[in-house]
Coordinates of C-alpha atoms and ligand atoms in Angstrom, one line a residue:
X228 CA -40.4 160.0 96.6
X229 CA -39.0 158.3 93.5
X230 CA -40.7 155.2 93.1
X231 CA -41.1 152.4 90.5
X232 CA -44.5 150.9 89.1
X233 CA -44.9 154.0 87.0
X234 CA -48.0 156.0 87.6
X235 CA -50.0 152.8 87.3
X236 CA -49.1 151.7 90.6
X237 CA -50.1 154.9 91.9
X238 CA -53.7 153.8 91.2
X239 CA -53.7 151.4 94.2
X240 CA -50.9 153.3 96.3
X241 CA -53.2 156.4 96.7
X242 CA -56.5 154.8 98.1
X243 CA -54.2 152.0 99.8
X244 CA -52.8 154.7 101.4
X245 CA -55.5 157.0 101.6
X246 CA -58.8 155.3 102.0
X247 CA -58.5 154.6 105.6
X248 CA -61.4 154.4 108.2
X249 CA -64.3 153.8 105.7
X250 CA -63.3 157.5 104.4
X251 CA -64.3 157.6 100.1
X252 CA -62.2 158.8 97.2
X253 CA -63.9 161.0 94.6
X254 CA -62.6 160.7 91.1
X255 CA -62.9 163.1 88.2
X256 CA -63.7 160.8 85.4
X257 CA -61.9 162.6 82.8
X258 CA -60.8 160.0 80.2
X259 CA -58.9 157.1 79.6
X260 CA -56.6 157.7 82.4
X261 CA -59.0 158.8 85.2
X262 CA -61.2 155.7 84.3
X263 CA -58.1 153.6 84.7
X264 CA -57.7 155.4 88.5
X265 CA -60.8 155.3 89.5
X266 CA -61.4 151.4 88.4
X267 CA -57.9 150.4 90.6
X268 CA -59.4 152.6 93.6
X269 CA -62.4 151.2 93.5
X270 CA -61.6 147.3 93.7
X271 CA -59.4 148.8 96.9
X272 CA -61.7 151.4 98.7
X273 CA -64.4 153.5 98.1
X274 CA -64.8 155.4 95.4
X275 CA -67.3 157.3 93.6
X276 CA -67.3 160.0 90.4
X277 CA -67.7 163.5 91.4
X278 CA -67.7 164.0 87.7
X279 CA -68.3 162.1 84.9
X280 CA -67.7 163.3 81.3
X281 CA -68.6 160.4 79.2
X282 CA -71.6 162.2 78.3
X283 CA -69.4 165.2 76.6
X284 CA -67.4 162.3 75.5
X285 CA -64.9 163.6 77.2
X286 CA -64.2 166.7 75.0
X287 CA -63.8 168.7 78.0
X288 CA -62.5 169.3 82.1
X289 CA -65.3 170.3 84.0
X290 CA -65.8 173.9 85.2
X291 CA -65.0 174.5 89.0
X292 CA -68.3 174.1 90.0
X293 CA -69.2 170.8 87.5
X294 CA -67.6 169.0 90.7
X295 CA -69.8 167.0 94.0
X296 CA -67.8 165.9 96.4
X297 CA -69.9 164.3 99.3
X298 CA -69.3 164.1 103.0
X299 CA -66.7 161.5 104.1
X300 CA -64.7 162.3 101.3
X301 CA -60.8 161.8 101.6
X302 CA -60.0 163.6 98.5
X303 CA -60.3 164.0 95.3
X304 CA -58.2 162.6 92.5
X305 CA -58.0 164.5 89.1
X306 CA -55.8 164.0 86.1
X307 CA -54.3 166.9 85.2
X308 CA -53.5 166.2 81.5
X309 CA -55.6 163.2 79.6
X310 CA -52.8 162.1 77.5
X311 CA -55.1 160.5 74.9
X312 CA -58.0 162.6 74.8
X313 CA -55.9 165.9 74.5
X314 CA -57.8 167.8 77.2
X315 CA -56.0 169.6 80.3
X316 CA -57.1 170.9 83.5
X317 CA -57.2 174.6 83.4
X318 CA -59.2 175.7 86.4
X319 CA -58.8 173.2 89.4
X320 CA -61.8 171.8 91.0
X321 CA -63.6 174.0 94.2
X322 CA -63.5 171.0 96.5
X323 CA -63.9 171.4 100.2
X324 CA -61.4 168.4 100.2
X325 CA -57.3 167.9 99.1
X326 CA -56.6 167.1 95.4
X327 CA -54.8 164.5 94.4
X328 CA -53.2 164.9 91.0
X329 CA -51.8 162.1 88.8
X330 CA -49.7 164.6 86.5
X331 CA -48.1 162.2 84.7
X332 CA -48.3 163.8 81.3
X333 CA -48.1 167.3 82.4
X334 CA -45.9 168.0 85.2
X335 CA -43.0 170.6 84.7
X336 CA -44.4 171.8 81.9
X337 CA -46.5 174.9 84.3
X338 CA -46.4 175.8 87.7
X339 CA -48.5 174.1 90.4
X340 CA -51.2 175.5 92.7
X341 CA -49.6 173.3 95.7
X342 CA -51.7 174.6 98.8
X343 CA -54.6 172.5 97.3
X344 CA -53.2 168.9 96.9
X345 CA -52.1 166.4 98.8
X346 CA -50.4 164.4 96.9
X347 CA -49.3 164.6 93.4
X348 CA -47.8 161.4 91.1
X349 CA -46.6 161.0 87.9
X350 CA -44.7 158.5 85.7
X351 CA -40.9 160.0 84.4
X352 CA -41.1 159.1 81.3
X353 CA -42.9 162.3 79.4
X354 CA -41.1 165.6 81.4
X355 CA -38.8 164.2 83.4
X356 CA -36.8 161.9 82.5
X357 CA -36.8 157.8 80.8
X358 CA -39.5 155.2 81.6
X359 CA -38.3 153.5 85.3
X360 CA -39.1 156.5 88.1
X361 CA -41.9 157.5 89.5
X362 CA -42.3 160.8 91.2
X363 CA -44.9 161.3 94.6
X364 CA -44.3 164.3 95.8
X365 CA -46.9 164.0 98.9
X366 CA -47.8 166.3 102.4
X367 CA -46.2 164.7 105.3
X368 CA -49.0 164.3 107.0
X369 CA -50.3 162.2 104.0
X370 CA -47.0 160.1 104.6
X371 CA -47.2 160.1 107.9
X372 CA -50.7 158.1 108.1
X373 CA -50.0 154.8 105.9
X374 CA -52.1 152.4 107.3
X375 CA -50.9 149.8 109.1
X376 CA -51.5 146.0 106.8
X377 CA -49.8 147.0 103.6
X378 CA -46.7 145.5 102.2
X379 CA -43.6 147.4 103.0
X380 CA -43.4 148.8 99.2
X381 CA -46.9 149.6 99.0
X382 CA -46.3 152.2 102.1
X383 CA -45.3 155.8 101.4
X384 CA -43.7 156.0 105.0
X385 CA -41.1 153.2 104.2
X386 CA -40.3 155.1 101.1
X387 CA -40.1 158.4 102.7
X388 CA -38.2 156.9 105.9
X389 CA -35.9 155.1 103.7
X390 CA -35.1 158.4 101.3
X391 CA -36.2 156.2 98.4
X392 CA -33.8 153.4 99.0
X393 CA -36.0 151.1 100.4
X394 CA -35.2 148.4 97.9
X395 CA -32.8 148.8 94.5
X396 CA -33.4 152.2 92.6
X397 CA -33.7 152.4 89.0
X398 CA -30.4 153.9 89.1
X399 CA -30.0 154.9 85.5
X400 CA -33.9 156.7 85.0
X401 CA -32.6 158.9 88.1
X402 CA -30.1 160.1 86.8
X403 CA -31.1 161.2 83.9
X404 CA -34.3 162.5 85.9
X405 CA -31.4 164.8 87.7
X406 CA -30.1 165.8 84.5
X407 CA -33.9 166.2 83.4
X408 CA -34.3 169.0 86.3
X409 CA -31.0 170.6 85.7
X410 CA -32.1 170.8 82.1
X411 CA -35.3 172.7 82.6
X412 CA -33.6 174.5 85.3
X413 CA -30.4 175.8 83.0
X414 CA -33.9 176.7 80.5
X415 CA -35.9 179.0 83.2
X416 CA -37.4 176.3 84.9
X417 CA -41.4 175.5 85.0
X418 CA -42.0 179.2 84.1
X419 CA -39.6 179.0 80.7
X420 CA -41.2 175.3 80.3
X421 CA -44.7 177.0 80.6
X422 CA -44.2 179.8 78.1
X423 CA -42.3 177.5 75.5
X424 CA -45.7 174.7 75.7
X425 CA -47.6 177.7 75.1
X426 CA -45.6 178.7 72.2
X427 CA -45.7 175.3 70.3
X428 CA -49.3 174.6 71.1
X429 CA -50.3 177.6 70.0
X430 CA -48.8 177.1 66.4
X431 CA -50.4 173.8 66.1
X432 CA -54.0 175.1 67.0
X433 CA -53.7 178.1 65.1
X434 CA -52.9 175.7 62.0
X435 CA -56.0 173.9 63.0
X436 CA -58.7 176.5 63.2
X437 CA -57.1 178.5 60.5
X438 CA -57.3 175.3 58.1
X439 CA -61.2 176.0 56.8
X440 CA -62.3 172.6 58.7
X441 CA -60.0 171.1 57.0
X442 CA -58.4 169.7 60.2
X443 CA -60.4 169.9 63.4
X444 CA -60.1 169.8 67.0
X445 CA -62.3 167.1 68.9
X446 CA -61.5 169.2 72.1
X447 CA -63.7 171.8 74.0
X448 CA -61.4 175.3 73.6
X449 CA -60.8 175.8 77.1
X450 CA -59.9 172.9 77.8
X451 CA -57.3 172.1 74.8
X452 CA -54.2 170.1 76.2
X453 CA -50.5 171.9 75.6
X454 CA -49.1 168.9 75.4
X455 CA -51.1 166.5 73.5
X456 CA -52.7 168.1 70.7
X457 CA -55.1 166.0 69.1
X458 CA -56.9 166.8 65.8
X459 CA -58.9 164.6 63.1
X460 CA -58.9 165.1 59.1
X461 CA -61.9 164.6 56.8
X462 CA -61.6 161.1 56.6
X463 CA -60.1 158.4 58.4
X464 CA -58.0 157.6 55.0
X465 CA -56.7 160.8 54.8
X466 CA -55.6 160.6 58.4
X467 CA -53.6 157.3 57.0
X468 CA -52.1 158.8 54.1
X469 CA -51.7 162.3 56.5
X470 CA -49.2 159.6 58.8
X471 CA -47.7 158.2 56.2
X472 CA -46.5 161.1 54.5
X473 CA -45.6 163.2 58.0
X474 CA -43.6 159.7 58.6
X475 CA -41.6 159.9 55.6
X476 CA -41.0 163.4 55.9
X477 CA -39.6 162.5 59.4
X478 CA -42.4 163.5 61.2
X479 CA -43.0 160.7 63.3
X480 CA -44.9 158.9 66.2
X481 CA -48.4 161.6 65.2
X482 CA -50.5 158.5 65.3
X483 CA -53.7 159.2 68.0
X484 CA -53.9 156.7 70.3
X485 CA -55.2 153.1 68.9
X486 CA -57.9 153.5 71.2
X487 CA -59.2 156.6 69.6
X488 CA -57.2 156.8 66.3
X489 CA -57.1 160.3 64.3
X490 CA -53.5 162.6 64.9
X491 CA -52.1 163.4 68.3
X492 CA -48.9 165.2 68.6
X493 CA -47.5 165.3 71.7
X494 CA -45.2 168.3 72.4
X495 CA -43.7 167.7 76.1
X496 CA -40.7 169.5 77.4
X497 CA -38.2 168.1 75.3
X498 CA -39.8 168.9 72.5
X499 CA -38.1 172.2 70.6
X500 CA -39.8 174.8 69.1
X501 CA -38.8 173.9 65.6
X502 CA -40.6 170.4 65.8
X503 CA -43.7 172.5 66.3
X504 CA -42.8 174.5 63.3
X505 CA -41.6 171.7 61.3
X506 CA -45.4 170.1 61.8
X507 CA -47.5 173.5 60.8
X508 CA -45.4 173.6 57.8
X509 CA -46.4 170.0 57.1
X510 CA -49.8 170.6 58.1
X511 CA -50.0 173.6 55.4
X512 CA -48.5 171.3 52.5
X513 CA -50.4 168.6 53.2
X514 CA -53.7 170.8 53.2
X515 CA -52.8 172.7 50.1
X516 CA -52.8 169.0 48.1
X517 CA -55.7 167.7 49.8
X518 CA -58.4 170.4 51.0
Ligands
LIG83 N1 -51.6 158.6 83.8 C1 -51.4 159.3 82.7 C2 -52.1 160.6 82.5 C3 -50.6 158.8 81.6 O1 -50.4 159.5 80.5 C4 -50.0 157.5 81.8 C5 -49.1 156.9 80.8 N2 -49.2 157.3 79.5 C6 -50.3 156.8 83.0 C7 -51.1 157.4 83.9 C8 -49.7 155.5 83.2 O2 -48.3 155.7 83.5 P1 -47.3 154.5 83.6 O3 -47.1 154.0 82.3 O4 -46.1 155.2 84.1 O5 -47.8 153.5 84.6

């Protein structure tokens, strides 16, 4: 389905949808953007962590097993990439129950273990395309059982009956979505995408660990993000004047979120491989005046 309401409205569509006949949604609390699902499901249904890593503050997924899911239980939601904290799913949950994935910041960018979701969202605006779509790409049977009570846009049926036409598409962000695909296809598709976020991540953590502490990861290894890489300098100064100069050598938008400050660069799909180099190189300067 291509939607609007970005992946925020996805927050209420899912346990609208979902949450039927007192059945519960269990959240990975992963971050910033897992909170912000698991806050919207729970003013709509209920919902309960089946993980909760504020206590690692959030430096890390949680292993397979990490995860309790309790009888009654619908699904459960994770977020695949936590575009602020930096951290990405790399083993999926063991659940007994269907994942639902908000992939907002990662989708495209590696291939998709499909048998064990039922649903999957994410806003265009990172691999796929401008701000304006929204992609749910959901089971039928998922589709098939929107509750009766909802407004017609809130219901994935009306969507899926009325091949996303129910009311006035965001023509334009389609379109380029379309070229978006066509793009990554013409580039060997989610594999290509894969090895390529691989490539340019890489670079940027080897320029972190190789860098004597001089920049450092807040993230748990195996759980280090592709496509937000997210690193700190000794001193909250030097990650000013680190900005500053990165912007001035054209290196720009590296700011971590305000929520969390420090350096976050975010390498999605349309990023090229020299943009990765381009940073190291700056990384290496910047370190050789500073360290
Ligand atoms: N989930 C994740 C993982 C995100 O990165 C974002 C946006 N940065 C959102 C949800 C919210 O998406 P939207 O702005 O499309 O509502």
């Amino acid at each position: 389905l291509l939607l609007q309401g970005g992946a925020t409205l996805q927050f209420s569509m899912v346990p609208m949808n979902l949450l039927t006949g007192g059945q519960r949604g269990a959240y990975v609390l992963s971050g910033s953007w897992a909170a912000k699902a698991f806050e919207d499901a729970s003013l709509l249904g209920d919902a309960y962590p089946a993980w909760d890593g504020e206590a690692s503050r959030f430096d890390r997924m949680p292993a397979p097993g990490d995860v309790e899911v309790t009888a009654g239980t619908r699904y459960l939601h994770v977020t695949s990439n936590e575009t602020i904290g930096g951290i990405q799913m790399w083993e999926w949950p063991a659940a007994s129950v269907p994942l639902v994935g908000d992939m907002s910041s990662d989708i495209m960018s590696r291939p998709v273990p499909w048998e064990h979701f039922d649903l999957v969202y994410a806003g265009a605006q990172k691999n796929l395309g401008p701000a304006g779509a929204t992609v749910v790409i959901a089971r039928s049977s998922v589709v098939d059982a929107s509750p009766d009570g909802l407004g017609a846009y809130l219901r994935y049926d009306v969507h899926r009956d009325k091949g996303s036409l129910y009311n006035t598409p965001p023509v334009f962000a389609i379109w380029v979505l379309g070229k978006t695909l066509r793009w990554v296809q013409a580039q060997g598709g989610v594999a290509a995408m894969a090895a390529l976020a691989a490539a340019k991540a890489g670079l940027v953590y080897e320029a972190i660990d190789g860098s004597g502490g001089f920049y450092r990861s807040p993230v748990a290894e195996g759980s280090r993000s592709l496509m937000n890489v997210v690193f700190r300098l000794p001193s909250e100064d030097l990650e000013q004047e680190f900005l500053t100069a990165a912007t001035a050598g054209g290196l720009v938008n590296l700011e971590g979120h305000r929520s969390v400050g420090g350096v976050r660069a975010s390498l999605y799909n349309a990023m090229p491989m020299a943009g990765a180099e381009a940073l190291v190189d700056f990384m290496a300067g910047f370190r050789a005046r500073h360290a």
